[in-house]
Short mmCIF file of C-alpha atoms in Angstrom, two decimals:
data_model
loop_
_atom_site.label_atom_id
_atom_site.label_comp_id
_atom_site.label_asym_id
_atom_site.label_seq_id
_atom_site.Cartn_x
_atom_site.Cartn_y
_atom_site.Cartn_z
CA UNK U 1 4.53 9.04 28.89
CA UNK U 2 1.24 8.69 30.85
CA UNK U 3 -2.09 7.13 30.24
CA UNK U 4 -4.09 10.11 29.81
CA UNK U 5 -1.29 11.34 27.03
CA UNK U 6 -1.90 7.58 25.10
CA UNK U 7 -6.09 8.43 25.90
CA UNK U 8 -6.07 11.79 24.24
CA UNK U 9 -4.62 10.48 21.50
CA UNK U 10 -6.83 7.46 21.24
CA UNK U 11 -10.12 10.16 21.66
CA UNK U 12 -8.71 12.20 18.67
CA UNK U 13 -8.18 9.13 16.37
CA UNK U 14 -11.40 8.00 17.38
CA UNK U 15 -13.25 11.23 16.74
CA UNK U 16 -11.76 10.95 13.03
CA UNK U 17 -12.11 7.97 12.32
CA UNK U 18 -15.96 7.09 13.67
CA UNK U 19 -17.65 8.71 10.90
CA UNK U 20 -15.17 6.53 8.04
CA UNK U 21 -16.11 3.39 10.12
CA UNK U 22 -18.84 2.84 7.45
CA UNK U 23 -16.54 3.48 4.22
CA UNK U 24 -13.71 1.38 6.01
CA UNK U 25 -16.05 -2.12 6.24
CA UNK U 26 -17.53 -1.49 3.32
CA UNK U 27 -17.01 -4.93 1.18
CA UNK U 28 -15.62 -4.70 -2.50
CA UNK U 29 -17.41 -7.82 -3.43
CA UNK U 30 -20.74 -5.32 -2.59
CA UNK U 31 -19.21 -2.36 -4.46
CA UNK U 32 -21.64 -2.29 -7.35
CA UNK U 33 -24.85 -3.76 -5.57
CA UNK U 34 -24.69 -1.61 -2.36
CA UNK U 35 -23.47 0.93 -4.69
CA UNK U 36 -20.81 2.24 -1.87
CA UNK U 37 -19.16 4.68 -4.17
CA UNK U 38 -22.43 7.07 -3.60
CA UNK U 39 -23.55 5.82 -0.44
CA UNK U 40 -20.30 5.73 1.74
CA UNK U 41 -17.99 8.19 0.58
CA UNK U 42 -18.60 11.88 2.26
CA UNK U 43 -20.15 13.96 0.15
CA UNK U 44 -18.15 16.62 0.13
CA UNK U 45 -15.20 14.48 -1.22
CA UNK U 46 -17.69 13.08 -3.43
CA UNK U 47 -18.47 15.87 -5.00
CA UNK U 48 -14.95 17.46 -5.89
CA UNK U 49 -14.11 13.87 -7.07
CA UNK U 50 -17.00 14.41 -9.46
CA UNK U 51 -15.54 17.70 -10.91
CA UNK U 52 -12.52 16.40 -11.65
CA UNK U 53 -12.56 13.35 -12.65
CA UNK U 54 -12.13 9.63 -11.20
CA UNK U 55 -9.14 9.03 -13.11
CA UNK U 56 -7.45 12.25 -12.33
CA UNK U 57 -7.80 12.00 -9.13
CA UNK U 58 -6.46 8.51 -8.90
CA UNK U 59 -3.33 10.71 -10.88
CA UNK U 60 -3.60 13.30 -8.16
CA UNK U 61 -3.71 11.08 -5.19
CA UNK U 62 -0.11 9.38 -6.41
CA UNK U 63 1.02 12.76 -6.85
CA UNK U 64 -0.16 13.63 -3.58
CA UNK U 65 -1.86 17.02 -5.14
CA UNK U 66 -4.89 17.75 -3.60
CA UNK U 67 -4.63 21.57 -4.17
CA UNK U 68 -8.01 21.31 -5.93
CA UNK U 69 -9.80 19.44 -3.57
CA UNK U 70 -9.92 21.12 0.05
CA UNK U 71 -11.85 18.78 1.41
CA UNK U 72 -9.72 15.51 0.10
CA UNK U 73 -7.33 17.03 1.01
CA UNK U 74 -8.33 17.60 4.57
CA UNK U 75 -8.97 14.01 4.74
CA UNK U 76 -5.81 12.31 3.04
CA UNK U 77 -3.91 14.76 5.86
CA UNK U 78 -5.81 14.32 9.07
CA UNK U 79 -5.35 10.34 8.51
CA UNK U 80 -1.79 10.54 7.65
CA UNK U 81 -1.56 12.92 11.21
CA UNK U 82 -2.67 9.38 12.71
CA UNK U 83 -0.03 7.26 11.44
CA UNK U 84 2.03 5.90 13.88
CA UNK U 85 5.40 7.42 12.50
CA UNK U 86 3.88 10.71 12.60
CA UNK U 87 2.93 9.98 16.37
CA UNK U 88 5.01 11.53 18.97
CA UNK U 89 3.68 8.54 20.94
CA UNK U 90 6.33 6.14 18.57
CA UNK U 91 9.33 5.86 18.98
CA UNK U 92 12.15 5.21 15.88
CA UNK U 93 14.83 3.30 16.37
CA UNK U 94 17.12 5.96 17.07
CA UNK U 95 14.80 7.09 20.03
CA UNK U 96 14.48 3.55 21.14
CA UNK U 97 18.54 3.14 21.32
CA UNK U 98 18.42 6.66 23.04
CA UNK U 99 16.20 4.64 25.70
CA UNK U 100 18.12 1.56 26.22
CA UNK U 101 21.39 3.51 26.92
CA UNK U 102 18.95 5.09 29.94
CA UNK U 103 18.33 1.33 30.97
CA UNK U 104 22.14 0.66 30.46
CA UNK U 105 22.41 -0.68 27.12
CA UNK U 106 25.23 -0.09 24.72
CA UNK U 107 25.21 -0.09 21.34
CA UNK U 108 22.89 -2.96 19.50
CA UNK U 109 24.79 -6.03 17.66
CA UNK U 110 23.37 -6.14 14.20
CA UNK U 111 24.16 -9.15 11.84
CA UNK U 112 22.79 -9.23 8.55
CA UNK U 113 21.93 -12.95 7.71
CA UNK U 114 20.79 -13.30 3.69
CA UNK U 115 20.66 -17.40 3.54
CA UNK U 116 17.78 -19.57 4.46
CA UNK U 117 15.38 -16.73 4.18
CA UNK U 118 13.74 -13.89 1.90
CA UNK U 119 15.11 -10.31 2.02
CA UNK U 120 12.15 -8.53 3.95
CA UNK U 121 12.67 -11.44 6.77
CA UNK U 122 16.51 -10.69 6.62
CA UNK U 123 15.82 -7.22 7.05
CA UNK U 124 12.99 -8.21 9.96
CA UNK U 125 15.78 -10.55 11.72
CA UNK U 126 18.28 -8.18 11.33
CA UNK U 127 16.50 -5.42 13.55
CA UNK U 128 14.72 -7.43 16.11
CA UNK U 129 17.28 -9.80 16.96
CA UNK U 130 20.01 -6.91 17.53
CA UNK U 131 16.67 -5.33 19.57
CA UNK U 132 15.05 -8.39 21.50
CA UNK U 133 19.15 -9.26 22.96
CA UNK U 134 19.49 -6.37 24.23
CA UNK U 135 16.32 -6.15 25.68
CA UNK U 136 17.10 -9.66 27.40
CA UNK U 137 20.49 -8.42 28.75
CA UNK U 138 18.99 -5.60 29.91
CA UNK U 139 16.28 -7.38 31.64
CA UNK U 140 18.76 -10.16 32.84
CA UNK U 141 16.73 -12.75 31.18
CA UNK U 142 17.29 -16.38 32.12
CA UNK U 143 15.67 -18.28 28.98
CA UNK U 144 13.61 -16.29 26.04
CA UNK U 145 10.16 -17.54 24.39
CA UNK U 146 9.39 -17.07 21.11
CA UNK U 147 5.55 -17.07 20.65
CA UNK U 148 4.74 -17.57 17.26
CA UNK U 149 8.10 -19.06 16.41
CA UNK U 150 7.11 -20.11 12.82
CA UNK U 151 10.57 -21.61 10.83
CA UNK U 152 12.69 -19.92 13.62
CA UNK U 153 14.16 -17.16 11.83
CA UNK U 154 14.00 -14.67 15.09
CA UNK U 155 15.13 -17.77 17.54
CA UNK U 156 17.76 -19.23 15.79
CA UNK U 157 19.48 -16.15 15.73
CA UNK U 158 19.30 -15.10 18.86
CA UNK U 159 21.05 -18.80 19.81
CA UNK U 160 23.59 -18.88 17.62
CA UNK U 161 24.23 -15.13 17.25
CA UNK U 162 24.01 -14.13 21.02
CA UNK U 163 24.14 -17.54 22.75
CA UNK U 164 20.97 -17.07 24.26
CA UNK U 165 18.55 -19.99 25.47
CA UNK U 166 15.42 -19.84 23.40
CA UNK U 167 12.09 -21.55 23.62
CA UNK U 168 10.30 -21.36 20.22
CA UNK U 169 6.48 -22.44 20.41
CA UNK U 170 4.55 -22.73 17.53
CA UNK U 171 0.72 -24.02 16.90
CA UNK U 172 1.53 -25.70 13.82
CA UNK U 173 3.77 -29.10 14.10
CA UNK U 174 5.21 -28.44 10.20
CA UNK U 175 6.57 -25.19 11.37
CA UNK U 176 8.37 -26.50 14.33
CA UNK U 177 9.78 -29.24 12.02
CA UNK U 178 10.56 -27.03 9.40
CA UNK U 179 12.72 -25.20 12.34
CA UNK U 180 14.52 -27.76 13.59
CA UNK U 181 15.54 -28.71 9.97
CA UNK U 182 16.75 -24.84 9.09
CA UNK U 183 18.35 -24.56 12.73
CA UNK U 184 20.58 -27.88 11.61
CA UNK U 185 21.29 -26.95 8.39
CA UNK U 186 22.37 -22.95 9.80
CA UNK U 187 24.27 -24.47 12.72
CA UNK U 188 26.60 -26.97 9.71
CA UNK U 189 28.26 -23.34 8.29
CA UNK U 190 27.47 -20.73 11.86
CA UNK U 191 30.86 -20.22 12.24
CA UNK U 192 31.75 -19.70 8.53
CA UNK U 193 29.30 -16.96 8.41
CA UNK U 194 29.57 -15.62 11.85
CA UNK U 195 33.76 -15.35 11.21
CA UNK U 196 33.17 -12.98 8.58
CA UNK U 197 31.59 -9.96 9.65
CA UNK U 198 31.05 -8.40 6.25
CA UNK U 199 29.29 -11.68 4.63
CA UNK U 200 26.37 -13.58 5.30
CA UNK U 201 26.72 -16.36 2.66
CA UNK U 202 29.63 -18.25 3.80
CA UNK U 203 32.58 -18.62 0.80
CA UNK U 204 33.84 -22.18 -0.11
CA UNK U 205 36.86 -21.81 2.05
CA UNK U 206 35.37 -20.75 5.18
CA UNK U 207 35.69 -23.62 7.59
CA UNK U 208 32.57 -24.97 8.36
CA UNK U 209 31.99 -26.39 12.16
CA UNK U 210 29.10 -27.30 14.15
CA UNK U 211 27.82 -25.35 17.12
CA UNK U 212 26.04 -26.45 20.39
CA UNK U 213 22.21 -26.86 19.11
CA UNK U 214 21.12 -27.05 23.04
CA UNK U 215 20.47 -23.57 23.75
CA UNK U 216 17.15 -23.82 20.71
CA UNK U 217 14.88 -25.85 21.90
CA UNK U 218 11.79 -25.97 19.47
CA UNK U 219 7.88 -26.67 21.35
CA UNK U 220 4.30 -27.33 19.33
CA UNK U 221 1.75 -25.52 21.31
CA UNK U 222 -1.22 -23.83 20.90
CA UNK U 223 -0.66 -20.75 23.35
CA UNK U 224 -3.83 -18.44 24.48
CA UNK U 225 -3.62 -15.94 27.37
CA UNK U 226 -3.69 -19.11 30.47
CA UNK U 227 -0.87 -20.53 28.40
CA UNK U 228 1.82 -22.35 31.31
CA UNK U 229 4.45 -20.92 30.12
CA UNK U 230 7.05 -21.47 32.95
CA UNK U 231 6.10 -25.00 33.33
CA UNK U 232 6.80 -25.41 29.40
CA UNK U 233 10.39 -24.11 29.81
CA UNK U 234 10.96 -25.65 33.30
CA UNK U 235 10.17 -29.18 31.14
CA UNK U 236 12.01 -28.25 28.13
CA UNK U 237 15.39 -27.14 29.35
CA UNK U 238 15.19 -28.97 33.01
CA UNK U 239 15.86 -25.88 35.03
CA UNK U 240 14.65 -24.53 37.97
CA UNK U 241 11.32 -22.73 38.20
CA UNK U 242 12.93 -20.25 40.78
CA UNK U 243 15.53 -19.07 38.70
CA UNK U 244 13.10 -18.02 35.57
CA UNK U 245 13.61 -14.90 34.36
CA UNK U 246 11.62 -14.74 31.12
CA UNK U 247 11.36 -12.72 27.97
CA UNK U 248 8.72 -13.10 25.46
CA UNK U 249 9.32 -11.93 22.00
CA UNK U 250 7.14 -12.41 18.90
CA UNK U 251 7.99 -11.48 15.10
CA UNK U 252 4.40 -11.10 13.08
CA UNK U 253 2.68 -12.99 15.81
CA UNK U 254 -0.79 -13.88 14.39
CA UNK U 255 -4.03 -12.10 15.27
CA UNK U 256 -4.50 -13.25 18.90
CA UNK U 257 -1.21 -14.45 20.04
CA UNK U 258 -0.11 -11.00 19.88
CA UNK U 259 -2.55 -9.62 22.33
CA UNK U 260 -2.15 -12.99 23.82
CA UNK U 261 1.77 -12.13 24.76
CA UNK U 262 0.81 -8.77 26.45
CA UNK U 263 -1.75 -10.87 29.05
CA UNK U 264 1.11 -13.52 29.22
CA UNK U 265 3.87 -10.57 29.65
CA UNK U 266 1.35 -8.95 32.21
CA UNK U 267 0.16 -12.08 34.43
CA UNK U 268 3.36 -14.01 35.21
CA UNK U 269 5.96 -12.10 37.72
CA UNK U 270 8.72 -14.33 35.83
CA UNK U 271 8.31 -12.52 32.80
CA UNK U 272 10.26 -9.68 32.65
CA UNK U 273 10.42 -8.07 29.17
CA UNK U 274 8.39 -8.57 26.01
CA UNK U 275 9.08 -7.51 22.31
CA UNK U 276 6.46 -7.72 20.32
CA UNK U 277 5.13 -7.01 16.74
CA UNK U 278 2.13 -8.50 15.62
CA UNK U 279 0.12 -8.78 12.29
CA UNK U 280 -2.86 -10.23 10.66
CA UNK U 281 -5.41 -7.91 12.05
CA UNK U 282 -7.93 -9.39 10.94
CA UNK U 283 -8.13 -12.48 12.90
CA UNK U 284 -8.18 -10.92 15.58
CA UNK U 285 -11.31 -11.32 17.97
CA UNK U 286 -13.04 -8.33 19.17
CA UNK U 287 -14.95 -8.46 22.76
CA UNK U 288 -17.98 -6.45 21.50
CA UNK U 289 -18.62 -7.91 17.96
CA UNK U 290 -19.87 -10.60 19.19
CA UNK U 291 -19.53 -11.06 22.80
CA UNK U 292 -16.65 -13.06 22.85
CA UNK U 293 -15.01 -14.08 25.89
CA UNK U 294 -11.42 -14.35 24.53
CA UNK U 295 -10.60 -11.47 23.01
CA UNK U 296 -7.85 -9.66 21.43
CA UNK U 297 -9.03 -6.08 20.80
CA UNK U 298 -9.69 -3.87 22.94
CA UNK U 299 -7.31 -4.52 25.54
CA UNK U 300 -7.72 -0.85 27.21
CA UNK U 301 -10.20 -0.43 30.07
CA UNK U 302 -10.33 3.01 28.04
CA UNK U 303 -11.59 1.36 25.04
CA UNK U 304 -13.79 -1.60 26.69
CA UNK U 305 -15.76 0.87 28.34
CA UNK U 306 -16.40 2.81 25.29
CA UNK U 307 -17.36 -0.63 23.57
CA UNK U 308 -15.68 0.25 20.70
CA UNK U 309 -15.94 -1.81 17.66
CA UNK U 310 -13.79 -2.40 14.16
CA UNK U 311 -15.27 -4.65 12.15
CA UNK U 312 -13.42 -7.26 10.42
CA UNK U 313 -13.42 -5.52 6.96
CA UNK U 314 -11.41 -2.28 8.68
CA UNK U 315 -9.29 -4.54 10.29
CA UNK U 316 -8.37 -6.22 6.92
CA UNK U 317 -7.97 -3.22 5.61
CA UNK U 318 -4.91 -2.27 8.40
CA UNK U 319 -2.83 -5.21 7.14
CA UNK U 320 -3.05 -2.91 3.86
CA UNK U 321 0.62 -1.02 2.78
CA UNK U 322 -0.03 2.34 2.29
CA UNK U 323 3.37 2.82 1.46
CA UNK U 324 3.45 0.09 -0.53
CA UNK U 325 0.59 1.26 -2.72
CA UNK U 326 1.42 4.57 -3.11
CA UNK U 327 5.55 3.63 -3.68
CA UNK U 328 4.29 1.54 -6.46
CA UNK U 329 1.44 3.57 -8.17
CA UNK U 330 -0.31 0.45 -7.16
CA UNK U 331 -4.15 0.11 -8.26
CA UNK U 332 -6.09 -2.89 -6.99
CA UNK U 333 -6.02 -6.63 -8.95
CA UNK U 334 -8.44 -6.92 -11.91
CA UNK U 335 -9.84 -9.75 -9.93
CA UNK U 336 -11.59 -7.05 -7.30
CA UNK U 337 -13.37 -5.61 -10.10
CA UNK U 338 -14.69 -9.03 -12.00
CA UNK U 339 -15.56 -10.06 -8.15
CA UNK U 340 -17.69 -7.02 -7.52
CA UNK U 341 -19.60 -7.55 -11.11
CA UNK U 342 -19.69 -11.27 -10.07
CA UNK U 343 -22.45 -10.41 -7.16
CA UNK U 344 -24.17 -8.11 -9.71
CA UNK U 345 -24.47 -11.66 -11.91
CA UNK U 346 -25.39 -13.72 -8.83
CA UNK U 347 -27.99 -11.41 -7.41
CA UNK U 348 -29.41 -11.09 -10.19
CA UNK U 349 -29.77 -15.08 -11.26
CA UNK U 350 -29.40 -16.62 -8.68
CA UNK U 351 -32.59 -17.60 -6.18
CA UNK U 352 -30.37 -17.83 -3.15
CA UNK U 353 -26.63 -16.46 -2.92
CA UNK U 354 -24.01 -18.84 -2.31
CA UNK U 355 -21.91 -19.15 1.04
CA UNK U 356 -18.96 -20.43 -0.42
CA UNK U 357 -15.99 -17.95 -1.89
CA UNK U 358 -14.63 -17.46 -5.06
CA UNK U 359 -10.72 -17.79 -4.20
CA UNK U 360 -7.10 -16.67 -5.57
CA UNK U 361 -6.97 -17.76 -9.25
CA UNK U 362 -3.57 -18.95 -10.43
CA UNK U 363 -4.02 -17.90 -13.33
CA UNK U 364 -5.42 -14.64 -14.44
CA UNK U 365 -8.38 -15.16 -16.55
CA UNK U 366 -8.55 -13.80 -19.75
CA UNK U 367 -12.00 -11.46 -19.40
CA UNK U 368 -14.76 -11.58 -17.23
CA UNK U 369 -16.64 -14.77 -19.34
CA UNK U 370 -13.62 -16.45 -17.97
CA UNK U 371 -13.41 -15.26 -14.97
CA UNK U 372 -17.23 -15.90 -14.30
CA UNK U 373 -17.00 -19.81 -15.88
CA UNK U 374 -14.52 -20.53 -13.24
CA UNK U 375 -15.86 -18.60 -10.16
CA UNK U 376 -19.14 -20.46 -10.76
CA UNK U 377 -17.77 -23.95 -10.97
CA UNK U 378 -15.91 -22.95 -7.54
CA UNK U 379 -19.16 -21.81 -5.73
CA UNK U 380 -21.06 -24.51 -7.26
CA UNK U 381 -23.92 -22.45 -8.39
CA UNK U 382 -26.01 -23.94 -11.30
CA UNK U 383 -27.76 -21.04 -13.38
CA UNK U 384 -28.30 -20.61 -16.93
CA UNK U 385 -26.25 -17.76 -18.32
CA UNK U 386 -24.73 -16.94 -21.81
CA UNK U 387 -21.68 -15.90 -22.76
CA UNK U 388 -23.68 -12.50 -24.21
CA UNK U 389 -25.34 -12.12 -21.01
CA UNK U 390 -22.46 -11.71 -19.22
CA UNK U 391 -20.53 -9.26 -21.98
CA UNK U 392 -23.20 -7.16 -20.96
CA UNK U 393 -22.94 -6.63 -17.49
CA UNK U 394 -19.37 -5.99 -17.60
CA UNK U 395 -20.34 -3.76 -20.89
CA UNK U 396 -22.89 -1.67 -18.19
CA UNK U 397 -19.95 -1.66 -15.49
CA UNK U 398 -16.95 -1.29 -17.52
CA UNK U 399 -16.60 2.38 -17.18
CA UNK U 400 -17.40 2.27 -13.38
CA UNK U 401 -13.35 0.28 -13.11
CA UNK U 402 -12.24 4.33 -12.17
CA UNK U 403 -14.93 4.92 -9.01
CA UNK U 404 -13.51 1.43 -7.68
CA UNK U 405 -9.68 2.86 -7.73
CA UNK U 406 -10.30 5.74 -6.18
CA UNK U 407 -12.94 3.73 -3.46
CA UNK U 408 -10.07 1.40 -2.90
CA UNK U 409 -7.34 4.13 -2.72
CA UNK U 410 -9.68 6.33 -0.04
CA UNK U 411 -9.98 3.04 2.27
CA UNK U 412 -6.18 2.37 1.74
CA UNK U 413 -5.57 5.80 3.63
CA UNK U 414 -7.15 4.39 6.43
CA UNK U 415 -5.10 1.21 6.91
CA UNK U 416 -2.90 3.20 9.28
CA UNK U 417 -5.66 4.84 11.43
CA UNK U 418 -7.25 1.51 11.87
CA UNK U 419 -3.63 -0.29 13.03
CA UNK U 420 -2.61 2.95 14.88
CA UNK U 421 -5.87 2.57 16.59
CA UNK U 422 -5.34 -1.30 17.81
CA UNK U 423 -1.44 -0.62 18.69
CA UNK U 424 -2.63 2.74 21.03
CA UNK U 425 -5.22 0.10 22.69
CA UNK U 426 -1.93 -2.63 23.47
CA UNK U 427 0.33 0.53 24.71
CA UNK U 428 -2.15 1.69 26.59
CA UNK U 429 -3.29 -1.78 28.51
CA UNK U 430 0.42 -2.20 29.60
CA UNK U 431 0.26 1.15 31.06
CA UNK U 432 -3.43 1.31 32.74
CA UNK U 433 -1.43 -1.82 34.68
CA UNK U 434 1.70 -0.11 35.91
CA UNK U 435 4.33 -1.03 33.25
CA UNK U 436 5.44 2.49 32.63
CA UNK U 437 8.46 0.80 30.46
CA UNK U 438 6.02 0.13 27.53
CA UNK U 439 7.06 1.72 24.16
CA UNK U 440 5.57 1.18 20.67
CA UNK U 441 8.50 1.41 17.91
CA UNK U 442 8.76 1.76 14.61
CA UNK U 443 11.39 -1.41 14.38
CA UNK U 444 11.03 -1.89 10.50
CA UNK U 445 11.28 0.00 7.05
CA UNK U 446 7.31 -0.01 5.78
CA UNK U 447 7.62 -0.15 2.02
CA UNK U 448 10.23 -3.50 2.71
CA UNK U 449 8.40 -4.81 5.80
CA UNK U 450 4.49 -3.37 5.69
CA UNK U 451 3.67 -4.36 9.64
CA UNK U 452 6.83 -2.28 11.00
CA UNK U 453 5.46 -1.71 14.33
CA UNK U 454 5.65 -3.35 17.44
CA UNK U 455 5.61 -2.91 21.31
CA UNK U 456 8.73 -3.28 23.91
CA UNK U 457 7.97 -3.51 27.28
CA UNK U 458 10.63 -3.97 30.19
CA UNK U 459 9.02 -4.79 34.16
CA UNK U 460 11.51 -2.89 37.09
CA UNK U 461 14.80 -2.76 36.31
CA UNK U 462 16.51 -1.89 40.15
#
């Protein structure tokens, strides 16, 4: 794989997906008072929409029928061409075992651990544990750091599982407690569970002994791309700095720090292997939004000299599960809708909009009145409205509920450009700088695990 192959691919996405930038930052809050239905959807597509019907082509879009709409159709496939599991630039994990054999690597040890955490992180675990040690035995790792290390799921397992030395770091002090509470309560029944291939829950008369805790050491740090990150291990396990041999691993590292570990990985000659997926898309920072200095997208020299920019709302959008959705016939919250005819309310009573937001309600209101009393006491706003006033605007927007589906659904099928686009960018940056062993991988299902992608990258191997 070459650069140029990652930039024509990059240039294609981007040639598609320029002319939807509008449609995919389009907020739903302004869906009624921009009216975005008319203004940002292609005309074309809104026009056979039209003929047939918002409702039936929510129907048809589930069905994935489009035989009656060319032009949707050309649409729902030329983004789904852009997802990365439809990218010969992605490899699945059978191509990515295929590739460690040709570094050396045998088959992966996979242990399925179901206690002390949900199903989609078992199944996360699972994968990238099996992954990240062999990557480190390939590599001949001395000590692996887990950036992003939250309760220690992904470290804890590599200790006690593959007797590795790991380094979790973590910004927030609760989640490295929370970490070294789990990692003593796992390490009490280890070898219960570990004895029995076939379970993860340990039975009453498994015998239950300790392990050595040493080789998880836990670290609260905030890490950007000048992070010390030799010095932090040097301290924390009293080794040698000229025996490091690092590898840097991250599962759902947050905006920045994933980014963040490919300067890190790229920087520091005792690094020598990274695995990497990343999420929250949204926080990241882009260099040419607003001239930021620390940045997280785009990473490219590619990109930076094309000055491309997401915007935030198409970057939430790429933390969207279009599998997800469409697995479960899944139309958006009731809550979007009353939100949207919320700023038709406040723009129209209200002197000067409020700042503040609305929230997640607990519980669901019973009608818009409700939802309206309660989203006003949370902004703060004083205005004089009646109950009737308010049974009228959602009376005027009530049959508009079926353009907002099929708006939402149309953005949804961009969530994967958008992510494909920022994961192209990170592949690409290792390779503009000479790491040639830089992969992205499919690691996870998507309908379990939504953010299934991530980046392994070794340094020479000989």
């Amino acid at each position: 794989m070459s650069s140029f192959v990652i930039e024509q691919q990059i240039e294609s996405l981007l040639n598609f997906l320029k002319p939807f930038l509008s449609l995919a930052n389009c907020h739903m809050v302004d869906f009624f008072t921009l009216d975005s239905y008319r203004n940002f959807i292609p005309k074309d597509i809104h026009q056979e929409i039209h003929k047939i019907g918002e409702r039936n082509i929510t129907n048809l879009i589930f069905q994935d029928d489009f035989s009656c709409t060319p032009n949707l159709k050309n649409f729902v496939e030329t983004a789904s061409n852009y997802n990365l599991k439809n990218c010969k630039l992605c490899l699945n994990m059978d191509s990515l075992m295929d590739q460690m054999r040709v570094w050396g690597c045998g088959d992966i040890d996979k242990f399925k651990l179901e206690i002390f955490m949900t199903a989609k992180k078992s199944h996360e675990v699972e994968i990238l544990s099996a992954v990240a040690a062999s990557i480190s035995k390939i590599a001949n790792t001395s000590h692996v750091v887990d950036l992003g290390d939250g309760k220690g799921y992904l470290s804890s397992m590599l200790a006690f599982r593959h007797s590795i030395a790991v380094l979790g770091v973590d910004a927030c002090n609760s989640n490295t407690c929370g970490a070294i509470k789990r990692a003593n309560k796992l390490s009490k029944i280890w070898n219960g569970i570990s004895k029995a291939p076939h379970r993860s829950v340990p039975k009453k008369t498994d015998k239950l002994s300790s392990i050595n805790l040493d080789l998880y050491k836990q670290a609260t740090q905030f890490v950007d791309e000048n992070f010390n990150l030799e010095k932090l291990v040097v301290d924390t396990f009293t080794t040698e700095s000229s025996s490091l041999r690092l590898g840097l691993i991250g599962l759902h590292t947050c905006g920045n720090l994933s980014p963040n570990s490919l300067k890190i990985f790229c920087k520091n000659d005792s690094v020598r292997s990274l695995c990497n997926v990343g999420c929250c898309y949204h926080l990241l920072t882009e260099r040419f939004e607003s001239n930021n200095h620390e940045f997280g997208f785009p990473l490219s020299t590619f990109l930076s000299d094309k000055k491309i920019v997401i915007g935030r709302s198409a970057r939430m959008i790429a933390n969207q599960s279009v599998e997800r959705v469409l697995e479960a016939k899944q139309l958006p919250n009731i809550s979007i809708f009353y939100r949207a005819l919320l700023q038709v309310l406040l723009e129209q009573y209200c002197d000067e909009l409020p700042t503040k937001h609305v929230g997640k309600f607990r519980k669901r209101p019973e009608n818009f009145t409700e939802y309206v009393r309660e989203a006003l006491r949370r902004l703060e706003v004083d205005i004089t409205v009646s109950d009737q006033q308010i049974e009228e605007i959602f009376s005027r927007y009530e049959n508009r509920i079926d353009e907002l589906n099929v708006f939402y659904l149309l953005r949804c099928k961009l969530s994967p450009v958008i992510e494909s686009l920022i994961l192209l960018d990170r592949l690409l940056f290792l390779h503009e700088r000479g790491f040639s062993n830089s992969f992205l991988v499919q690691f996870f299902d998507p309908i379990v695990s939504p953010r299934c992608y991530g980046i392994v990258a070794l340094k020479e191997l000989f």
